[in-house]
Amino acid sequence: MLLIVVDQFRYDYLERFGDLFGPNGFRRLMRDGASWTQSNYDHMPTYTAPGHGTMMTGAYPAESGIIGNEWLDRPSGKRITSVTDDTVKPLGGIPTEPPSSPSRLMASTVGDELRLATNDRSKVIGISVKDRSAILPAGRHANAAYWFSTNSGTMVSSTYYFNQLPAWVTSFNNTKPADKYFGTKWERVLPEDEYVKRVGPDNPKWEDVSNAWTPDTNTFPHTVTGGVNAPGSKFYIALDYTPFTNEMLVSFAEQAIVNEQLGADDDTDVLTVSFSANDYVGHRFGPYSQEVMDVTLRTDRNIATLLDFVDARVGLANTLIAFTADHGVSPIPEHAAAMGLGGGRIPFATVMGKIQAAISARYNPHGKTPDPTADYLLRFQEGTAWREWFINNNIYFNYDALKRDGVDVEEFSQVVVRAALSVPGIARCFTRLQLLRGATSVTDPIERRALHGFYPSRSGDVVMVAEPYKYIAETITATHGSPYSYDTHVPTIIMGAGVNPGRYLEAATPADIAPTLSALLRITAPSNSTGRVLVEALKR
Ligand SMILES: [Zn+2]
């Protein structure tokens, strides 16, 4: 079983660029597989970790516990990632690589269930550039997960899986797989006319790379050095923002298939490959850019290479394949504004300023100084300044301070919500109490998605939703995270024995992939699987 994920791959890329694809990549998946044209995530925030935590568990963040790429860990007061695990040690890279594992994933995966069903004979391996995208789809009982270190330019893992990297991984790393791209010029694969026709000029005014981590330009060719003279961390970060890590990942996946003998015996193995380049490029240039179009066309070729390899080695007839993405992406706000769609950016300081002013007005009416309400929202120190916790559009209350001053949490929630809703561009707010009571409508997709993204011990106390095409507190050029279609609409394709190929117009969600694969594999669905079996495409 092969799961292919392309990070930030909107469904419409299959249609907008479809006629430019070769025969053996996306076109083969659409032709020989069952493809759902109306597949949407049914949770928010639509980020990488929640998406990757859903596709192989069939569970929303409300069940998987993966509510964001990062969140506030209330017990420690620290910001953690979805895969932070201080009980394990990094393997490969440099000694200070962040230690990562699936221990925060609260649901089993298809791979976990296969290993249970086969007394561990099934092998399960996850691969990506990003740690979370390698770790989460593979699951808690996976044999291995590997991801790319921008410190060392090599593939790394952690002691969660084993005590040292397998020899084949070390051999792969010894070839310095990233370094060969140093100084490479990223050029378009097709003539410029084709790009201008589809997405417009290379350098629209809303493209802005001035905030980029590493030097870059708005226009082709993009020369990949990271602004340094020899391969090193800056170059490896710059490499993330090119199509070339996808190519590297395909080589690594091929090595995994050969050296781990995936698909070589009667017990089904699982390989999950998540391509990250598309997300980095999309964040920097937006979904209507020549760069995104080009990385999409190149990804089609990368996937063709991988599928051809699997075909030669294992046989596609013997392989169950699923293809999806972890989320979409919105147009750049300035682009959306230019199109009259109401795009814009809502400054973090405006949101928090309004909320703090409302809190002070209600609970410190006589303007006592120092203001006793100053710590009612949980804060952290950043340099010499204190900042309120605001992550995944969640605000966290300081329960100790509220208790100290006898503040009623429910009333306080309403004060915060009213203030937030007075900020131009904030569309909706949900409170912890409302979500815990289930006092939301399942027929309202925004409310349902907020509920599906809420995990009580990890989420905040007020969840905000901006209007379409608007971001709160974002300096990044283009991003995702909202409950709107541009962020939720992604491909869902399943191909293999037992599946009737075709275009399916029924509503679906990537949460349906795991239960459908489980039905095809005749195993127990993952522990918290809530998706439906996509029966319309299954042979009886
Ligand atoms: Zn992502």
XYZ file of C-alpha atoms and ligand atoms in Angstrom:
541
model
C 0.000 0.000 0.000
C 1.419 3.336 -1.085
C 0.144 6.672 0.197
C 1.268 9.658 -1.841
C 0.702 13.074 -0.315
C 1.536 16.388 -1.904
C 1.660 19.130 0.708
C -0.649 22.085 -0.081
C -1.913 20.489 -3.325
C -5.294 22.033 -4.082
C -7.811 19.928 -5.979
C -8.006 22.506 -8.753
C -4.353 21.919 -9.715
C -5.500 18.610 -11.232
C -7.938 20.510 -13.441
C -6.039 23.743 -14.164
C -2.848 21.967 -15.231
C -4.320 18.546 -16.065
C -3.810 18.698 -19.838
C -0.097 19.358 -19.296
C 0.522 16.215 -17.246
C 2.326 13.210 -18.691
C 0.669 9.790 -19.005
C 2.229 8.108 -15.953
C 1.790 10.588 -13.102
C -1.377 12.340 -11.950
C -3.099 11.390 -15.198
C -2.534 7.705 -14.459
C -3.979 8.149 -10.955
C -7.057 9.889 -12.381
C -7.455 7.377 -15.210
C -6.814 4.109 -13.364
C -8.035 5.170 -9.937
C -11.269 6.376 -8.386
C -11.098 10.142 -8.027
C -13.440 12.207 -5.859
C -13.955 15.678 -7.266
C -15.700 17.026 -4.137
C -13.273 15.993 -1.430
C -12.948 18.463 1.436
C -11.356 18.403 4.839
C -14.057 18.745 7.439
C -11.920 20.328 10.148
C -10.033 23.516 10.891
C -7.333 24.636 11.217
C -6.310 23.205 7.857
C -2.627 22.789 8.555
C -0.015 20.167 7.727
C -0.073 18.122 10.928
C -3.881 17.944 11.306
C -4.179 16.860 7.638
C -1.437 14.255 7.945
C -2.976 13.131 11.234
C -6.297 12.528 9.471
C -5.563 10.724 6.222
C -4.352 7.396 7.662
C -6.415 7.476 10.867
C -9.752 8.487 9.369
C -10.033 10.738 12.419
C -10.460 14.482 12.719
C -8.147 16.479 15.015
C -10.923 16.261 17.635
C -10.122 12.524 17.734
C -6.470 12.362 16.657
C -5.458 15.153 19.029
C -3.365 16.725 16.258
C -4.945 20.169 16.363
C -2.128 22.130 14.732
C 1.474 22.002 13.645
C 2.178 23.466 17.060
C 0.116 24.333 20.087
C 0.446 25.513 23.662
C 1.106 22.608 25.994
C -0.719 23.844 29.095
C 1.047 21.531 31.593
C 4.530 22.739 30.609
C 3.551 26.218 29.439
C 5.610 25.585 26.316
C 4.919 25.806 22.637
C 5.330 22.284 21.262
C 5.061 20.717 17.844
C 2.716 17.880 16.942
C 5.670 15.472 17.076
C 7.762 16.903 19.921
C 8.924 14.074 22.204
C 11.625 14.764 24.768
C 11.785 11.083 25.727
C 13.439 10.135 22.429
C 16.693 11.175 20.796
C 17.370 12.302 17.257
C 19.190 9.921 14.929
C 21.389 11.406 12.221
C 21.798 15.090 11.488
C 23.270 17.171 14.302
C 22.946 16.452 18.049
C 20.464 19.289 18.549
C 17.921 18.078 15.985
C 14.461 18.288 17.574
C 13.523 14.866 18.985
C 10.355 13.682 17.257
C 7.887 10.796 17.517
C 4.188 10.011 16.983
C 3.502 9.898 20.734
C 1.024 12.801 20.571
C -1.112 11.025 17.945
C -4.177 9.703 19.788
C -5.424 7.315 17.097
C -4.135 4.244 15.279
C -3.378 4.314 11.540
C -4.018 1.872 8.702
C -0.386 0.794 9.105
C -0.820 0.195 12.836
C -3.887 -1.948 12.179
C -2.104 -3.904 9.456
C 0.724 -4.673 11.851
C -1.763 -5.813 14.474
C -3.490 -7.980 11.888
C -0.275 -9.616 10.645
C 1.528 -10.096 13.933
C 3.956 -7.341 12.885
C 4.905 -8.976 9.583
C 3.662 -5.926 7.672
C 6.264 -3.191 7.378
C 5.207 0.417 7.734
C 7.491 3.286 6.749
C 6.824 7.016 6.447
C 8.963 9.428 4.413
C 8.846 13.193 3.962
C 10.890 16.361 4.077
C 8.910 17.413 7.184
C 9.068 15.354 10.370
C 5.320 15.561 11.056
C 4.480 14.525 7.494
C 6.667 11.425 7.745
C 5.643 10.460 11.276
C 1.878 10.998 11.489
C 0.620 9.006 8.461
C 2.878 6.073 9.384
C 1.547 5.886 12.933
C 2.570 4.918 16.433
C 3.542 1.333 15.688
C 5.374 2.075 12.421
C 8.755 0.504 11.718
C 10.310 3.808 10.741
C 9.808 7.401 9.696
C 12.439 9.510 7.966
C 12.569 13.209 7.272
C 15.002 15.808 5.952
C 17.254 17.819 8.214
C 18.047 21.342 7.036
C 20.939 21.287 9.525
C 22.767 18.444 7.826
C 21.139 18.048 4.417
C 20.469 14.373 5.171
C 17.561 12.083 6.060
C 17.116 11.629 9.815
C 14.885 9.796 12.298
C 14.648 9.211 16.046
C 15.210 6.544 18.683
C 11.454 6.079 18.854
C 11.906 3.563 16.027
C 15.376 2.055 16.540
C 18.723 2.761 18.139
C 20.588 3.588 14.969
C 19.780 4.437 11.393
C 19.668 1.403 9.075
C 22.843 0.977 7.002
C 21.037 1.799 3.761
C 19.947 5.168 5.155
C 23.500 5.977 6.196
C 24.710 4.976 2.729
C 22.098 7.237 1.145
C 23.177 10.090 3.396
C 26.837 9.495 2.581
C 26.086 10.389 -1.040
C 25.213 13.921 0.202
C 21.852 13.733 -1.570
C 21.033 17.439 -1.196
C 24.426 18.891 -2.073
C 24.206 18.051 -5.747
C 21.543 20.754 -6.118
C 23.852 23.498 -4.876
C 23.892 26.312 -7.416
C 21.197 24.677 -9.547
C 19.106 27.062 -11.599
C 15.401 26.320 -11.243
C 13.970 27.036 -14.716
C 10.487 26.450 -16.130
C 9.918 23.013 -17.672
C 7.675 24.467 -20.422
C 7.863 27.666 -22.492
C 6.966 30.842 -20.600
C 3.879 31.487 -22.775
C 2.144 28.500 -21.282
C 2.649 29.921 -17.782
C 1.519 33.420 -18.717
C -1.626 31.948 -20.255
C -2.498 29.958 -17.120
C -1.358 32.088 -14.198
C -0.235 35.440 -15.582
C 3.129 37.166 -15.453
C 6.038 35.918 -13.350
C 6.271 39.023 -11.214
C 2.842 40.296 -10.134
C 2.910 43.018 -7.491
C 1.455 40.743 -4.777
C 4.396 38.357 -4.971
C 6.750 39.441 -2.221
C 9.872 37.525 -1.235
C 11.282 40.282 0.978
C 10.352 38.315 4.110
C 11.927 35.098 2.816
C 14.197 33.123 5.139
C 16.813 32.847 2.438
C 17.496 35.176 -0.499
C 15.216 34.591 -3.462
C 13.749 36.445 -6.414
C 10.191 36.792 -7.705
C 11.217 35.567 -11.133
C 12.710 32.584 -12.936
C 15.368 31.344 -12.900
C 15.745 30.813 -9.158
C 19.373 30.001 -8.393
C 19.584 27.767 -5.357
C 22.463 28.602 -3.040
C 20.804 30.164 0.018
C 23.185 33.088 -0.459
C 26.222 31.137 0.737
C 29.308 29.769 -0.989
C 29.011 26.094 -0.114
C 26.297 23.669 1.021
C 25.231 24.287 4.609
C 22.131 25.001 6.634
C 21.176 28.168 4.728
C 21.411 26.305 1.449
C 19.341 23.374 2.771
C 16.609 25.783 3.880
C 16.702 27.438 0.452
C 16.450 23.989 -1.137
C 13.149 23.419 0.697
C 11.707 26.272 -1.404
C 12.463 24.539 -4.704
C 10.989 21.485 -6.465
C 14.205 19.531 -5.988
C 13.540 17.910 -2.608
C 10.679 16.018 -4.277
C 13.210 14.397 -6.594
C 15.442 13.544 -3.645
C 12.491 12.008 -1.804
C 11.665 9.750 -4.758
C 15.262 8.435 -4.720
C 14.994 7.813 -0.999
C 11.626 6.069 -1.396
C 13.138 3.787 -4.052
C 15.953 2.913 -1.665
C 13.401 2.139 1.054
C 11.415 -0.143 -1.268
C 14.544 -2.057 -2.283
C 16.334 -2.270 1.052
C 13.278 -2.923 3.218
C 11.842 -5.267 0.575
C 8.515 -3.483 0.639
C 5.834 -5.378 -1.234
C 8.076 -8.422 -1.604
C 5.943 -10.966 0.263
C 2.303 -11.842 0.971
C 1.910 -9.440 3.880
C 0.871 -5.958 2.826
C 3.434 -3.268 3.632
C 2.771 0.457 3.864
C 4.926 3.221 2.438
C 3.784 6.801 2.904
C 5.573 9.479 0.897
C 4.700 13.115 1.516
C 6.195 15.690 -0.844
C 6.760 19.021 0.914
C 8.292 21.247 -1.783
C 4.854 22.253 -3.087
C 3.951 23.732 0.296
C 7.104 25.800 0.639
C 6.815 27.095 -2.914
C 3.100 27.787 -2.457
C 3.668 29.785 0.727
C 6.281 31.929 -0.976
C 4.569 32.541 -4.327
C 0.860 31.753 -3.882
C -1.418 29.316 -5.769
C -1.712 31.456 -8.898
C 2.027 31.759 -9.554
C 4.304 30.465 -12.258
C 6.385 28.826 -9.531
C 3.449 26.789 -8.202
C 2.481 25.802 -11.723
C 6.036 24.649 -12.378
C 6.440 22.688 -9.151
C 3.104 21.019 -9.939
C 4.271 19.946 -13.411
C 7.527 18.664 -11.946
C 5.690 16.787 -9.195
C 3.691 15.032 -11.906
C 6.993 13.758 -13.300
C 8.290 12.786 -9.841
C 5.150 10.782 -9.177
C 5.424 9.122 -12.586
C 8.977 8.062 -11.697
C 7.848 6.662 -8.351
C 4.862 4.812 -9.842
C 7.017 3.383 -12.653
C 9.488 2.163 -10.058
C 6.758 0.547 -7.959
C 5.332 -1.000 -11.115
C 8.666 -2.538 -12.085
C 9.504 -3.723 -8.595
C 6.163 -4.738 -7.048
C 3.610 -4.325 -9.846
C 0.930 -1.645 -9.722
C -1.646 -4.435 -10.024
C -0.464 -5.634 -6.606
C -0.385 -2.195 -5.058
C -3.118 -0.183 -3.422
C -2.436 3.521 -3.899
C -4.022 6.537 -2.241
C -3.309 10.111 -3.262
C -4.319 13.227 -1.344
C -3.082 16.489 0.167
C -3.034 17.774 3.722
C -4.767 21.104 2.920
C -5.071 23.663 0.148
C -4.038 27.313 0.233
C -5.675 30.688 -0.227
C -4.712 33.256 -2.811
C -2.254 35.868 -1.559
C -4.475 38.396 0.327
C -3.277 41.289 -1.833
C -4.114 39.252 -4.938
C -7.566 38.467 -3.547
C -8.014 42.172 -2.778
C -7.030 43.119 -6.321
C -9.662 40.666 -7.573
C -12.327 42.319 -5.422
C -12.624 39.291 -3.126
C -12.041 41.153 0.116
C -8.535 39.898 0.770
C -6.537 41.445 3.566
C -4.418 41.025 6.672
C -5.700 41.595 10.196
C -2.857 42.719 12.471
C -2.386 40.567 15.534
C -1.937 43.727 17.620
C -5.345 45.027 16.544
C -7.090 41.820 17.612
C -5.311 41.551 20.948
C -5.564 45.310 21.591
C -9.345 45.276 21.222
C -9.695 42.208 23.397
C -7.439 43.509 26.176
C -9.220 46.885 26.133
C -12.584 45.144 26.535
C -11.254 42.991 29.374
C -9.881 46.052 31.186
C -13.101 48.019 30.684
C -15.181 45.199 32.171
C -12.938 43.976 35.023
C -10.879 47.083 35.838
C -13.523 49.792 35.369
C -11.741 52.381 37.526
C -8.457 52.039 35.676
C -6.383 50.760 38.606
C -2.661 50.535 37.849
C -1.036 48.192 37.419
C -4.002 46.724 35.600
C -4.997 43.532 37.470
C -6.505 42.138 34.266
C -3.181 42.258 32.402
C -2.603 38.536 32.998
C -6.135 37.252 32.314
C -4.999 35.923 28.965
C -2.122 33.442 29.079
C 1.078 35.141 28.023
C 4.681 34.262 27.359
C 7.856 36.261 27.399
C 9.407 37.140 24.067
C 12.689 38.942 24.638
C 11.789 41.578 27.193
C 8.151 41.844 26.110
C 5.151 39.741 27.100
C 2.856 38.442 24.410
C -0.503 36.750 24.668
C -0.718 33.160 23.471
C -2.362 33.249 20.104
C -1.799 30.155 18.030
C -3.944 28.401 15.402
C -6.331 31.375 15.859
C -6.886 30.126 19.431
C -6.680 32.349 22.520
C -5.814 30.741 25.850
C -7.132 32.005 29.202
C -5.079 32.153 32.389
C -7.364 30.110 34.640
C -5.255 30.843 37.758
C -5.640 34.596 37.316
C -9.380 34.326 36.605
C -9.831 32.179 39.715
C -7.705 34.550 41.816
C -10.022 37.449 40.947
C -13.250 35.445 41.044
C -13.942 36.002 37.341
C -16.685 33.854 35.838
C -15.141 32.017 32.869
C -18.351 31.916 30.861
C -18.944 35.627 31.127
C -15.269 36.301 30.456
C -15.529 34.200 27.279
C -18.362 36.405 26.082
C -16.372 39.584 26.760
C -13.506 38.206 24.654
C -15.817 37.037 21.869
C -17.670 40.355 21.647
C -14.377 42.249 21.467
C -12.947 39.910 18.831
C -16.064 40.194 16.692
C -15.742 43.984 16.764
C -12.447 43.723 14.859
C -13.002 44.272 11.122
C -12.362 40.996 9.288
C -13.180 38.606 12.136
C -16.161 36.560 10.963
C -16.866 34.014 13.706
C -15.793 33.000 17.207
C -16.391 29.799 19.130
C -15.857 29.343 22.840
C -14.495 26.299 24.628
C -17.736 25.992 26.582
C -19.834 26.104 23.429
C -17.694 23.432 21.720
C -17.552 21.200 24.819
C -21.335 21.298 25.139
C -21.751 20.478 21.458
C -23.721 23.705 21.176
C -22.791 24.037 17.509
C -24.718 23.190 14.390
C -23.540 20.217 12.324
C -25.221 21.673 9.248
C -23.122 24.833 9.402
C -19.805 23.755 7.876
C -17.804 26.408 9.728
C -19.179 25.350 13.125
C -18.727 21.684 12.292
C -15.141 22.244 11.187
C -14.370 24.188 14.356
C -15.799 21.348 16.449
C -13.816 18.742 14.498
C -10.639 20.729 15.144
C -11.124 21.052 18.893
C -9.304 18.758 21.333
C -10.090 19.898 24.884
C -6.735 19.451 26.598
C -4.804 21.054 23.732
C -7.061 23.674 22.191
C -7.586 27.211 23.443
C -10.584 28.937 25.010
C -11.738 31.042 22.083
C -11.366 29.962 18.473
C -11.517 32.684 15.824
C -12.328 32.520 12.151
C -11.431 35.356 9.792
C -13.524 36.299 6.787
C -12.642 34.527 3.523
C -9.303 35.573 1.968
C -8.166 37.269 5.193
C -5.372 36.238 7.578
C -4.879 37.137 11.215
C -1.346 37.942 12.333
C 0.320 36.563 9.240
C 3.292 38.047 7.492
C 3.689 35.029 5.242
C 2.895 35.696 1.571
C 0.227 32.987 1.150
C -1.108 30.547 3.707
C -3.887 28.184 4.736
C -5.632 27.131 7.930
C -9.172 28.359 7.317
C -12.407 26.338 6.999
C -12.987 27.742 3.482
C -12.994 25.705 0.288
C -9.667 27.009 -1.005
C -8.075 25.401 2.074
C -10.285 22.298 2.391
C -10.752 21.125 -1.208
C -8.069 18.544 -2.039
C -7.742 15.449 -4.228
C -8.805 12.063 -2.919
C -7.830 9.259 -5.263
C -7.725 5.525 -4.534
C -6.374 3.080 -7.083
C -5.887 -0.664 -7.001
C -7.567 -4.063 -6.947
C -11.158 -3.817 -5.777
C -11.595 -0.196 -6.892
C -13.710 0.853 -9.888
C -11.859 3.647 -11.702
C -13.739 6.840 -12.483
C -14.674 10.341 -11.463
C -16.942 10.360 -8.428
C -19.043 13.392 -7.650
C -20.173 12.227 -4.205
C -18.984 14.339 -1.289
C -15.893 12.843 0.307
C -13.128 13.804 2.702
C -9.564 12.572 3.198
C -10.903 11.152 6.479
C -12.643 8.570 4.258
C -9.346 7.222 2.928
C -8.385 5.170 5.999
C -11.724 3.364 6.442
C -11.882 2.703 2.686
C -8.349 1.275 2.622
C -9.198 -0.799 5.688
C -12.235 -2.232 3.901
C -10.117 -3.073 0.850
C -7.412 -4.635 3.044
C -10.069 -6.433 5.108
C -8.707 -5.196 8.409
C -10.146 -3.333 11.381
C -10.488 0.369 10.695
C -8.190 2.610 12.754
C -9.283 3.239 16.344
C -10.976 6.610 15.893
C -11.951 6.314 12.274
C -15.033 8.448 11.646
C -14.846 8.724 7.864
C -17.134 6.687 5.628
C -16.171 3.771 3.393
C -16.328 5.158 -0.149
C -18.589 2.310 -1.260
C -19.578 3.928 -4.559
C -16.174 2.977 -6.002
C -15.686 -0.443 -4.434
C -16.263 -3.717 -6.212
C -18.733 -5.885 -4.329
Zn 1.001 21.259 4.695
